[in-house]
CSV table of C-alpha atoms in Angstrom, one decimal:
chain,number,residue,atom,x,y,z
S,756,UNK,CA,2.2,-45.5,-46.6
S,757,UNK,CA,4.6,-44.8,-49.4
S,758,UNK,CA,1.7,-44.7,-51.8
S,759,UNK,CA,0.0,-41.8,-50.1
S,760,UNK,CA,-1.3,-39.2,-52.4
S,761,UNK,CA,-1.2,-35.6,-51.6
S,762,UNK,CA,-2.0,-32.4,-53.3
S,763,UNK,CA,-0.5,-29.2,-51.9
S,764,UNK,CA,-3.3,-26.7,-52.1
S,765,UNK,CA,-1.6,-23.7,-50.8
S,766,UNK,CA,1.6,-22.8,-52.6
S,767,UNK,CA,2.8,-19.2,-52.8
S,768,UNK,CA,5.3,-18.3,-55.5
S,769,UNK,CA,7.4,-15.3,-55.9
S,770,UNK,CA,4.7,-13.7,-57.9
S,771,UNK,CA,3.2,-12.8,-54.5
S,772,UNK,CA,5.5,-9.8,-54.3
S,773,UNK,CA,7.7,-9.9,-51.1
S,774,UNK,CA,5.9,-12.9,-49.8
S,775,UNK,CA,6.9,-16.0,-51.7
S,776,UNK,CA,10.5,-16.8,-52.2
S,777,UNK,CA,10.7,-19.5,-54.9
S,778,UNK,CA,9.9,-19.6,-58.5
S,779,UNK,CA,7.3,-21.9,-60.1
S,780,UNK,CA,10.1,-23.9,-61.8
S,781,UNK,CA,11.8,-24.6,-58.5
S,782,UNK,CA,8.6,-25.5,-56.7
S,783,UNK,CA,7.3,-27.8,-59.4
S,784,UNK,CA,10.7,-29.5,-59.8
S,785,UNK,CA,10.9,-30.1,-56.1
S,786,UNK,CA,7.3,-31.4,-56.1
S,787,UNK,CA,8.1,-33.9,-58.8
S,788,UNK,CA,11.1,-35.2,-56.8
S,789,UNK,CA,9.0,-35.6,-53.7
S,790,UNK,CA,6.1,-37.3,-55.4
S,791,UNK,CA,3.5,-34.6,-54.8
S,792,UNK,CA,0.8,-35.2,-57.3
S,793,UNK,CA,-0.4,-31.6,-58.0
S,794,UNK,CA,0.4,-28.1,-56.8
S,795,UNK,CA,-2.2,-25.4,-56.4
S,796,UNK,CA,-0.6,-22.1,-56.9
S,797,UNK,CA,-2.4,-19.5,-54.9
S,798,UNK,CA,-0.7,-16.1,-55.0
S,799,UNK,CA,-2.1,-13.2,-53.2
S,800,UNK,CA,-4.8,-11.4,-55.1
S,801,UNK,CA,-3.1,-12.4,-58.3
S,802,UNK,CA,-3.1,-14.9,-61.1
S,803,UNK,CA,0.2,-13.6,-62.4
S,804,UNK,CA,2.1,-16.8,-61.6
S,805,UNK,CA,-0.2,-19.0,-63.6
S,806,UNK,CA,1.6,-18.8,-66.9
S,807,UNK,CA,5.0,-19.8,-65.5
S,808,UNK,CA,3.3,-22.4,-63.3
S,809,UNK,CA,1.6,-23.9,-66.3
S,810,UNK,CA,4.9,-24.2,-68.2
S,811,UNK,CA,6.6,-25.7,-65.2
S,812,UNK,CA,3.7,-28.2,-64.8
S,813,UNK,CA,4.1,-29.2,-68.4
S,814,UNK,CA,7.9,-29.9,-68.1
S,815,UNK,CA,7.7,-31.7,-64.7
S,816,UNK,CA,4.5,-33.6,-65.1
S,817,UNK,CA,3.1,-32.3,-61.8
S,818,UNK,CA,-0.4,-31.2,-62.2
S,819,UNK,CA,-1.2,-27.5,-61.8
S,820,UNK,CA,-4.3,-26.4,-60.0
S,821,UNK,CA,-5.0,-22.8,-60.7
S,822,UNK,CA,-6.0,-20.7,-57.7
S,823,UNK,CA,-5.7,-17.4,-56.0
S,824,UNK,CA,-5.5,-16.3,-52.4
S,825,UNK,CA,-7.9,-13.4,-51.8
S,826,UNK,CA,-7.1,-11.2,-48.8
S,827,UNK,CA,-10.5,-9.7,-48.0
S,828,UNK,CA,-11.0,-6.3,-46.5
S,829,UNK,CA,-12.8,-8.0,-43.6
S,830,UNK,CA,-9.3,-9.2,-42.5
S,831,UNK,CA,-9.2,-12.8,-43.5
S,832,UNK,CA,-8.2,-14.8,-46.5
S,833,UNK,CA,-10.0,-17.2,-48.8
S,834,UNK,CA,-8.3,-19.5,-51.3
S,835,UNK,CA,-10.4,-19.8,-54.4
S,836,UNK,CA,-10.0,-22.3,-57.3
S,837,UNK,CA,-12.0,-21.9,-60.5
S,838,UNK,CA,-13.5,-25.2,-61.6
S,839,UNK,CA,-13.9,-24.3,-65.3
S,840,UNK,CA,-13.1,-21.7,-67.8
S,841,UNK,CA,-16.0,-19.3,-67.2
S,842,UNK,CA,-15.2,-19.4,-63.5
S,843,UNK,CA,-11.6,-18.5,-64.3
S,844,UNK,CA,-12.8,-15.5,-66.4
S,845,UNK,CA,-15.1,-14.4,-63.5
S,846,UNK,CA,-12.1,-14.7,-61.1
S,847,UNK,CA,-10.1,-12.5,-63.4
S,848,UNK,CA,-12.8,-10.0,-63.6
S,849,UNK,CA,-13.1,-10.0,-59.8
S,850,UNK,CA,-9.4,-9.3,-59.4
S,851,UNK,CA,-9.6,-6.5,-62.0
S,852,UNK,CA,-12.4,-5.0,-60.0
S,853,UNK,CA,-10.3,-5.1,-56.8
S,854,UNK,CA,-7.2,-3.7,-58.4
S,855,UNK,CA,-9.1,-0.9,-60.2
S,856,UNK,CA,-10.6,0.1,-56.9
S,857,UNK,CA,-7.4,0.1,-54.9
S,858,UNK,CA,-4.9,1.5,-57.4
S,859,UNK,CA,-1.5,0.4,-58.3
S,860,UNK,CA,-0.1,-2.8,-56.8
S,861,UNK,CA,-3.0,-3.2,-54.4
S,862,UNK,CA,-6.3,-5.0,-54.3
S,863,UNK,CA,-9.4,-4.2,-52.4
S,864,UNK,CA,-12.0,-6.9,-52.3
S,865,UNK,CA,-14.6,-7.6,-49.7
S,866,UNK,CA,-16.7,-10.6,-48.9
S,867,UNK,CA,-19.8,-9.3,-50.9
S,868,UNK,CA,-17.6,-9.0,-54.0
S,869,UNK,CA,-16.5,-12.6,-53.7
S,870,UNK,CA,-20.1,-13.7,-53.2
S,871,UNK,CA,-21.1,-11.9,-56.4
S,872,UNK,CA,-18.5,-13.7,-58.4
S,873,UNK,CA,-18.7,-17.0,-56.6
S,874,UNK,CA,-20.2,-19.2,-59.4
S,875,UNK,CA,-17.9,-22.1,-60.3
S,876,UNK,CA,-15.4,-21.3,-57.6
S,877,UNK,CA,-14.2,-23.6,-54.9
S,878,UNK,CA,-13.5,-21.7,-51.7
S,879,UNK,CA,-11.2,-22.7,-48.9
S,880,UNK,CA,-11.2,-20.6,-45.8
S,881,UNK,CA,-7.9,-19.9,-44.1
S,882,UNK,CA,-8.8,-19.9,-40.4
S,883,UNK,CA,-6.9,-18.5,-37.5
S,884,UNK,CA,-8.4,-19.7,-34.2
S,885,UNK,CA,-11.5,-21.7,-33.8
S,886,UNK,CA,-13.5,-18.8,-32.4
S,887,UNK,CA,-16.8,-17.0,-33.0
S,888,UNK,CA,-15.5,-15.1,-35.9
S,889,UNK,CA,-14.3,-18.3,-37.6
S,890,UNK,CA,-17.7,-19.9,-37.0
S,891,UNK,CA,-19.4,-16.9,-38.6
S,892,UNK,CA,-17.1,-17.0,-41.6
S,893,UNK,CA,-17.6,-20.7,-42.0
S,894,UNK,CA,-21.4,-20.3,-41.9
S,895,UNK,CA,-21.3,-17.6,-44.5
S,896,UNK,CA,-18.9,-19.6,-46.7
S,897,UNK,CA,-21.2,-22.6,-46.4
S,898,UNK,CA,-24.3,-20.5,-47.3
S,899,UNK,CA,-22.5,-18.9,-50.3
S,900,UNK,CA,-20.6,-21.9,-51.7
S,901,UNK,CA,-22.5,-24.9,-50.5
S,902,UNK,CA,-20.6,-28.1,-51.0
S,903,UNK,CA,-17.8,-26.2,-52.7
S,904,UNK,CA,-16.8,-24.7,-49.3
S,905,UNK,CA,-13.8,-26.0,-47.5
S,906,UNK,CA,-11.6,-25.0,-44.6
S,907,UNK,CA,-7.8,-25.3,-44.5
S,908,UNK,CA,-6.1,-27.2,-41.7
S,909,UNK,CA,-2.5,-26.1,-41.5
S,910,UNK,CA,0.0,-27.4,-38.9
S,911,UNK,CA,1.8,-24.3,-37.6
S,912,UNK,CA,4.2,-26.1,-35.2
S,913,UNK,CA,3.3,-23.6,-32.5
S,914,UNK,CA,2.1,-24.3,-28.9
S,915,UNK,CA,-1.4,-25.8,-28.7
S,916,UNK,CA,-1.3,-26.7,-32.3
S,917,UNK,CA,-3.1,-30.0,-31.9
S,918,UNK,CA,-5.8,-28.5,-29.9
S,919,UNK,CA,-6.3,-25.8,-32.4
S,920,UNK,CA,-6.5,-28.2,-35.3
S,921,UNK,CA,-8.9,-30.4,-33.3
S,922,UNK,CA,-11.2,-27.5,-32.5
S,923,UNK,CA,-11.1,-26.3,-36.1
S,924,UNK,CA,-11.9,-29.7,-37.4
S,925,UNK,CA,-14.8,-30.0,-35.0
S,926,UNK,CA,-16.1,-26.6,-35.9
S,927,UNK,CA,-15.9,-27.4,-39.6
S,928,UNK,CA,-17.9,-30.6,-39.0
S,929,UNK,CA,-20.5,-28.7,-37.1
S,930,UNK,CA,-20.8,-26.1,-39.9
S,931,UNK,CA,-20.8,-28.9,-42.4
S,932,UNK,CA,-17.7,-27.6,-44.2
S,933,UNK,CA,-15.1,-30.2,-45.2
S,934,UNK,CA,-11.7,-29.6,-43.8
S,935,UNK,CA,-8.7,-30.0,-46.2
S,936,UNK,CA,-5.0,-30.2,-45.2
S,937,UNK,CA,-2.6,-27.5,-46.6
S,938,UNK,CA,1.0,-26.7,-45.8
S,939,UNK,CA,1.1,-23.0,-46.6
S,940,UNK,CA,4.2,-23.4,-48.7
S,941,UNK,CA,6.3,-20.3,-49.2
S,942,UNK,CA,9.5,-21.7,-50.6
S,943,UNK,CA,10.7,-25.0,-52.1
S,944,UNK,CA,13.6,-26.1,-49.9
S,945,UNK,CA,14.7,-25.3,-46.3
S,946,UNK,CA,17.8,-23.4,-47.5
S,947,UNK,CA,15.5,-20.8,-49.0
S,948,UNK,CA,14.6,-19.5,-45.6
S,949,UNK,CA,17.2,-16.8,-45.9
S,950,UNK,CA,15.6,-15.4,-48.9
S,951,UNK,CA,12.2,-15.7,-47.2
S,952,UNK,CA,13.4,-13.7,-44.2
S,953,UNK,CA,15.0,-11.1,-46.4
S,954,UNK,CA,11.9,-10.5,-48.5
S,955,UNK,CA,9.9,-10.3,-45.3
S,956,UNK,CA,12.3,-7.7,-44.0
S,957,UNK,CA,11.9,-5.7,-47.2
S,958,UNK,CA,8.2,-5.9,-46.9
S,959,UNK,CA,8.3,-4.5,-43.4
S,960,UNK,CA,11.1,-2.1,-44.3
S,961,UNK,CA,13.3,-3.2,-41.3
S,962,UNK,CA,16.6,-4.9,-40.8
S,963,UNK,CA,16.8,-8.6,-39.9
S,964,UNK,CA,17.6,-7.8,-36.3
S,965,UNK,CA,14.5,-5.7,-35.9
S,966,UNK,CA,12.2,-8.2,-37.7
S,967,UNK,CA,11.6,-10.2,-34.5
S,968,UNK,CA,8.1,-11.7,-34.3
S,969,UNK,CA,7.2,-10.6,-37.8
S,970,UNK,CA,9.4,-13.3,-39.2
S,971,UNK,CA,7.3,-15.9,-41.1
S,972,UNK,CA,7.4,-18.4,-38.2
S,973,UNK,CA,5.5,-21.1,-39.7
S,974,UNK,CA,6.8,-20.7,-43.2
S,975,UNK,CA,7.2,-24.1,-44.7
S,976,UNK,CA,9.1,-25.5,-47.5
S,977,UNK,CA,7.5,-28.2,-49.7
S,978,UNK,CA,7.0,-31.4,-47.8
S,979,UNK,CA,6.7,-34.9,-49.2
S,980,UNK,CA,3.2,-36.5,-49.1
S,981,UNK,CA,4.6,-39.1,-46.6
S,982,UNK,CA,5.7,-36.6,-44.0
S,983,UNK,CA,2.6,-34.6,-44.4
S,984,UNK,CA,0.4,-37.6,-43.8
S,985,UNK,CA,2.6,-38.7,-40.9
S,986,UNK,CA,2.5,-35.4,-39.2
S,987,UNK,CA,-1.2,-34.9,-39.6
S,988,UNK,CA,-2.0,-38.4,-38.5
S,989,UNK,CA,0.1,-37.9,-35.4
S,990,UNK,CA,-1.7,-34.7,-34.7
S,991,UNK,CA,-5.1,-36.1,-35.0
S,992,UNK,CA,-4.3,-39.0,-32.8
S,993,UNK,CA,-2.8,-36.8,-30.2
S,994,UNK,CA,-5.8,-34.5,-30.1
S,995,UNK,CA,-8.2,-37.3,-29.9
S,996,UNK,CA,-6.2,-38.8,-27.0
S,997,UNK,CA,-6.7,-35.5,-25.2
S,998,UNK,CA,-10.4,-35.2,-25.5
S,999,UNK,CA,-11.5,-38.8,-25.9
S,1000,UNK,CA,-13.1,-38.2,-29.3
S,1001,UNK,CA,-11.8,-39.3,-32.7
S,1002,UNK,CA,-11.2,-37.1,-35.6
S,1003,UNK,CA,-9.8,-38.9,-38.7
S,1004,UNK,CA,-7.6,-36.3,-40.3
S,1005,UNK,CA,-6.9,-38.8,-43.0
S,1006,UNK,CA,-10.3,-38.0,-44.5
S,1007,UNK,CA,-9.2,-34.4,-44.7
S,1008,UNK,CA,-6.1,-35.4,-46.6
S,1009,UNK,CA,-8.0,-37.5,-49.0
S,1010,UNK,CA,-10.5,-34.7,-49.5
S,1011,UNK,CA,-7.6,-32.6,-50.6
S,1012,UNK,CA,-7.5,-34.8,-53.6
S,1013,UNK,CA,-11.2,-34.6,-53.9
S,1014,UNK,CA,-11.1,-30.8,-54.0
S,1015,UNK,CA,-8.4,-31.0,-56.6
S,1016,UNK,CA,-10.2,-33.3,-58.9
S,1017,UNK,CA,-13.2,-31.0,-59.1
S,1018,UNK,CA,-10.9,-28.2,-60.3
S,1019,UNK,CA,-11.3,-29.6,-63.8
S,1020,UNK,CA,-10.5,-26.5,-65.8
S,1021,UNK,CA,-7.0,-26.3,-64.4
S,1022,UNK,CA,-4.3,-27.4,-66.6
S,1023,UNK,CA,-5.2,-27.3,-70.3
S,1024,UNK,CA,-7.7,-24.4,-70.7
S,1025,UNK,CA,-5.3,-22.2,-68.8
S,1026,UNK,CA,-2.9,-21.9,-71.6
S,1027,UNK,CA,-5.6,-20.2,-73.7
S,1028,UNK,CA,-6.8,-18.0,-70.9
S,1029,UNK,CA,-3.5,-17.1,-69.2
S,1030,UNK,CA,-2.0,-14.7,-71.8
S,1031,UNK,CA,-5.1,-12.6,-71.7
S,1032,UNK,CA,-5.2,-12.4,-67.9
S,1033,UNK,CA,-1.5,-11.7,-67.7
S,1034,UNK,CA,-2.1,-8.3,-69.2
S,1035,UNK,CA,-4.2,-7.2,-66.3
C,338,UNK,CA,24.6,15.1,-3.6
C,339,UNK,CA,26.5,14.9,-0.3
C,340,UNK,CA,25.4,11.3,0.1
C,341,UNK,CA,26.7,10.4,-3.3
C,342,UNK,CA,30.0,12.0,-2.5
C,343,UNK,CA,30.4,10.7,1.0
C,344,UNK,CA,29.7,7.2,-0.1
C,345,UNK,CA,33.0,7.1,-2.0
C,346,UNK,CA,35.0,9.2,0.4
C,347,UNK,CA,36.3,6.3,2.3
C,348,UNK,CA,37.8,4.8,-0.8
C,349,UNK,CA,40.0,7.8,-1.4
C,350,UNK,CA,43.6,7.3,-0.3
C,351,UNK,CA,44.6,10.8,0.9
C,352,UNK,CA,48.4,10.2,0.9
C,353,UNK,CA,50.0,13.3,2.3
C,354,UNK,CA,46.7,15.1,2.6
C,355,UNK,CA,44.4,17.0,0.4
C,356,UNK,CA,45.1,20.7,-0.3
C,357,UNK,CA,42.3,21.6,-2.6
C,358,UNK,CA,39.1,20.0,-4.0
C,359,UNK,CA,37.4,21.1,-7.2
C,360,UNK,CA,33.9,20.0,-8.2
C,361,UNK,CA,33.2,20.2,-11.9
C,362,UNK,CA,29.8,19.6,-13.3
C,363,UNK,CA,30.1,18.3,-16.9
C,364,UNK,CA,26.4,19.0,-17.6
C,365,UNK,CA,24.2,21.3,-15.6
C,366,UNK,CA,20.5,21.7,-16.1
C,367,UNK,CA,18.3,24.3,-14.4
C,368,UNK,CA,16.2,22.8,-11.6
C,369,UNK,CA,12.8,24.4,-11.9
C,370,UNK,CA,10.0,23.9,-9.5
C,371,UNK,CA,7.7,21.2,-10.6
C,372,UNK,CA,4.2,20.3,-9.5
C,373,UNK,CA,4.5,16.7,-8.2
C,374,UNK,CA,0.8,15.8,-8.1
C,375,UNK,CA,-1.4,17.2,-10.8
C,376,UNK,CA,-4.6,15.5,-9.7
C,377,UNK,CA,-5.9,14.8,-6.3
C,378,UNK,CA,-6.8,11.2,-7.1
C,379,UNK,CA,-3.7,10.4,-9.1
C,380,UNK,CA,-0.9,8.8,-7.1
C,381,UNK,CA,2.4,10.5,-7.5
C,382,UNK,CA,4.8,8.1,-9.3
C,383,UNK,CA,7.7,7.3,-6.9
C,384,UNK,CA,11.0,8.7,-8.1
C,385,UNK,CA,13.6,6.0,-8.0
C,386,UNK,CA,16.3,7.8,-9.8
C,387,UNK,CA,17.9,8.8,-6.5
C,388,UNK,CA,18.0,5.3,-5.3
C,389,UNK,CA,19.4,4.1,-8.6
C,390,UNK,CA,22.2,6.7,-8.5
C,391,UNK,CA,23.1,5.5,-5.0
C,392,UNK,CA,23.1,1.8,-5.9
C,393,UNK,CA,25.0,2.4,-9.1
C,394,UNK,CA,27.6,4.4,-7.2
C,395,UNK,CA,28.0,1.5,-4.8
C,396,UNK,CA,28.0,-1.6,-7.0
C,397,UNK,CA,28.9,-0.2,-10.4
C,398,UNK,CA,26.7,0.8,-13.2
C,399,UNK,CA,27.1,-2.4,-15.3
C,400,UNK,CA,25.8,-4.5,-12.4
C,401,UNK,CA,22.5,-2.6,-12.2
C,402,UNK,CA,20.1,-3.5,-14.9
C,403,UNK,CA,16.6,-4.2,-15.8
C,404,UNK,CA,15.4,-7.2,-17.9
C,405,UNK,CA,13.5,-6.5,-21.1
C,406,UNK,CA,12.0,-8.9,-23.7
C,407,UNK,CA,13.5,-9.3,-27.1
C,408,UNK,CA,11.4,-10.5,-30.0
C,409,UNK,CA,13.4,-13.5,-30.8
C,410,UNK,CA,12.2,-17.1,-31.3
C,411,UNK,CA,15.4,-18.5,-29.8
C,412,UNK,CA,14.7,-18.7,-26.0
C,413,UNK,CA,18.2,-17.8,-25.0
C,414,UNK,CA,18.1,-14.6,-27.0
C,415,UNK,CA,14.6,-13.6,-26.0
C,416,UNK,CA,15.8,-11.6,-22.9
C,417,UNK,CA,18.2,-8.6,-22.8
C,418,UNK,CA,19.7,-6.4,-20.1
C,419,UNK,CA,19.0,-2.7,-20.3
C,420,UNK,CA,20.1,0.2,-18.1
C,421,UNK,CA,18.0,0.7,-15.0
C,422,UNK,CA,16.6,4.0,-16.2
C,423,UNK,CA,16.2,3.1,-19.9
C,424,UNK,CA,12.7,3.6,-21.3
C,425,UNK,CA,10.6,0.6,-22.3
C,426,UNK,CA,11.9,-1.1,-25.4
C,427,UNK,CA,8.4,-1.8,-26.7
C,428,UNK,CA,9.4,-5.3,-27.6
C,429,UNK,CA,7.0,-8.0,-26.4
C,430,UNK,CA,6.7,-11.7,-26.3
C,431,UNK,CA,3.7,-13.3,-27.9
C,432,UNK,CA,1.4,-13.5,-24.8
C,433,UNK,CA,-0.6,-16.5,-25.6
C,434,UNK,CA,2.4,-18.9,-25.8
C,435,UNK,CA,3.3,-20.6,-22.6
C,436,UNK,CA,6.9,-20.1,-21.6
C,437,UNK,CA,8.5,-21.5,-18.5
C,438,UNK,CA,8.9,-19.2,-15.6
C,439,UNK,CA,12.5,-20.5,-15.1
C,440,UNK,CA,14.8,-20.9,-18.1
C,441,UNK,CA,18.0,-22.7,-17.4
C,442,UNK,CA,21.1,-20.8,-18.3
C,443,UNK,CA,22.3,-23.8,-20.4
C,444,UNK,CA,20.0,-26.5,-21.7
C,445,UNK,CA,20.8,-29.7,-19.8
C,446,UNK,CA,21.1,-33.0,-21.7
C,447,UNK,CA,18.6,-35.6,-20.7
C,448,UNK,CA,18.2,-39.2,-21.5
C,449,UNK,CA,14.9,-40.0,-23.1
C,450,UNK,CA,12.8,-42.7,-24.5
C,451,UNK,CA,11.0,-41.2,-27.4
C,452,UNK,CA,9.6,-42.2,-30.8
C,453,UNK,CA,11.1,-40.2,-33.6
C,454,UNK,CA,10.3,-38.0,-35.3
C,455,UNK,CA,7.1,-36.4,-34.0
C,456,UNK,CA,6.4,-37.8,-30.6
C,457,UNK,CA,7.3,-36.3,-27.2
C,458,UNK,CA,9.4,-38.4,-24.9
C,459,UNK,CA,7.7,-41.2,-23.0
C,460,UNK,CA,10.1,-40.9,-20.1
C,461,UNK,CA,13.2,-38.9,-19.4
C,462,UNK,CA,16.1,-38.9,-16.9
C,463,UNK,CA,17.2,-35.5,-15.6
C,464,UNK,CA,19.8,-35.0,-12.9
C,465,UNK,CA,19.7,-38.7,-12.1
C,466,UNK,CA,16.0,-38.9,-11.7
C,467,UNK,CA,13.8,-40.8,-14.1
C,468,UNK,CA,10.4,-39.3,-14.7
C,469,UNK,CA,7.5,-40.7,-16.7
C,470,UNK,CA,5.8,-38.3,-19.0
C,471,UNK,CA,2.0,-38.1,-18.5
C,472,UNK,CA,1.0,-35.3,-20.8
C,473,UNK,CA,2.7,-33.4,-23.6
C,474,UNK,CA,2.1,-30.7,-26.0
C,475,UNK,CA,4.1,-30.0,-29.1
C,476,UNK,CA,6.2,-29.8,-31.1
C,477,UNK,CA,6.8,-26.2,-31.3
C,478,UNK,CA,9.4,-25.7,-33.9
C,479,UNK,CA,12.0,-23.0,-33.5
C,480,UNK,CA,14.3,-22.2,-36.4
C,481,UNK,CA,17.8,-20.9,-36.0
C,482,UNK,CA,18.6,-17.3,-36.7
C,483,UNK,CA,20.9,-17.6,-39.6
C,484,UNK,CA,22.1,-14.0,-39.4
C,485,UNK,CA,23.7,-14.7,-36.1
C,486,UNK,CA,25.8,-17.8,-36.9
C,487,UNK,CA,26.2,-19.7,-40.1
C,488,UNK,CA,25.3,-23.2,-38.8
C,489,UNK,CA,21.9,-21.9,-37.6
C,490,UNK,CA,20.6,-21.7,-41.1
C,491,UNK,CA,19.3,-25.3,-41.1
C,492,UNK,CA,19.3,-25.8,-37.3
C,493,UNK,CA,15.9,-26.7,-35.9
C,494,UNK,CA,14.6,-27.3,-32.4
C,495,UNK,CA,11.4,-29.0,-31.5
C,496,UNK,CA,10.1,-27.9,-28.1
C,497,UNK,CA,7.6,-29.9,-26.1
C,498,UNK,CA,5.8,-29.0,-22.9
C,499,UNK,CA,5.6,-32.1,-20.8
C,500,UNK,CA,4.1,-33.1,-17.5
C,501,UNK,CA,5.5,-35.9,-15.3
C,502,UNK,CA,3.7,-38.2,-12.9
C,503,UNK,CA,4.0,-35.7,-10.1
C,504,UNK,CA,2.4,-33.0,-12.1
C,505,UNK,CA,5.6,-31.0,-12.6
C,506,UNK,CA,5.9,-29.4,-16.0
C,507,UNK,CA,9.1,-29.1,-18.0
C,508,UNK,CA,10.1,-27.5,-21.3
C,509,UNK,CA,12.3,-29.9,-23.3
C,510,UNK,CA,13.5,-29.8,-26.8
C,511,UNK,CA,15.1,-32.0,-29.3
C,512,UNK,CA,17.9,-30.5,-31.3
C,513,UNK,CA,17.0,-31.3,-34.9
C,514,UNK,CA,13.7,-32.2,-36.7
C,515,UNK,CA,13.9,-35.9,-36.0
C,516,UNK,CA,14.6,-36.8,-39.6
C,517,UNK,CA,17.5,-34.9,-41.1
C,518,UNK,CA,20.8,-35.2,-39.2
C,519,UNK,CA,21.9,-31.9,-40.7
C,520,UNK,CA,19.3,-30.0,-38.6
C,521,UNK,CA,20.8,-31.0,-35.3
C,522,UNK,CA,22.2,-33.8,-33.2
C,523,UNK,CA,18.7,-35.3,-32.4
C,524,UNK,CA,19.6,-35.3,-28.7
C,525,UNK,CA,17.2,-34.1,-26.1
C,526,UNK,CA,17.7,-31.3,-23.6
C,527,UNK,CA,15.8,-29.8,-20.7
C,528,UNK,CA,15.6,-26.1,-21.1
C,529,UNK,CA,13.0,-24.7,-18.6
C,530,UNK,CA,10.8,-25.4,-15.7
C,531,UNK,CA,7.2,-24.2,-15.4
C,532,UNK,CA,6.2,-22.8,-12.1
């Protein structure tokens, strides 16, 4: 299994203010050591990290996938990845629109905005529980993005995790949306948890003792492809044991690479586009 | 008032006798008439402050407490003692996460047969009795609270909910993430029993 390939599709850098705790350089260097093929940098409502990430990708040889996490006003998040340069421009325009609407340091975008700018974007829904809302969102995602719609499966290491992932995967199959595995990476190595907790405190404007449940409980550091595959395979086997059905999560992992390879416009064209968008 | 005083009177050693008694009130508040029931339907809330005064007088104020939740991931720290009449702290546990009704004061070491690093134990021996695990859910990862103690920065516990042959459910954890020896001793403990 040492040859397993994995692309981390959900990496948050410290360009997501008070959310991420590691710089692009740290993340890419760690990814290179661990043998992660590519990192998708998805900062919250921002492409600000793309320039640094591009530089880091060039020095480390780990491929960069450009992306963005859009926190929609409807109360859920969608990860979007432009597949070519025009799509990247459209994403920039979408973000400008949201930022103009909401004022300084904020962004206000709704689902209709995303649909209007959807051309050339790959969309990954970040689900919570496999409930009615999630089904409705998946249906809308499927209608808007067609075969470019995906759903993120993230192991949270919480009670009932396996059942949750199992239900989500089933729901995705029913809605004909391909599931992909992400790790929701917020920092590059476990020791950075301190910084992570501190920035979370600052974000909530409380001391560490009062933070309590608002601590980023499932915050993950970068994981090696091997451990990701191991954990997800274990999970899928456990959930299928429970319900007597089989759900090969390995397909979800391989489709991670599939989603990545369709993000063609990631590495090279970004250099040309990035400086312009950095001014926004 | 008389009851509160007379409760302690027998503990006073009078010696050669008492000549004078002075009662000083450190704080005094006016006692105004208050309507007890404002609504015919509404049940008057029973006033327990008198009882609490009486009990505190008898057993000591520290020994009289209520238990309140603390928003902490570490099970041992998720409960605190607050004074009997203190207002609600407002802290809550996440309601949808199963927690054992009985948490052992100290996690008890158990001998297990388990596959590392992700699997729950296949069987375990607790207090001399060997039990086979039939069902399990987990892991639920609990990270240490680094601001309490330094070694907790990288400490990790993986909790599992397990059910044995007889249908009894237990809460066990492994100290460490099963891979890195720095995160814990990789030994197994039993921490709670579900009702």
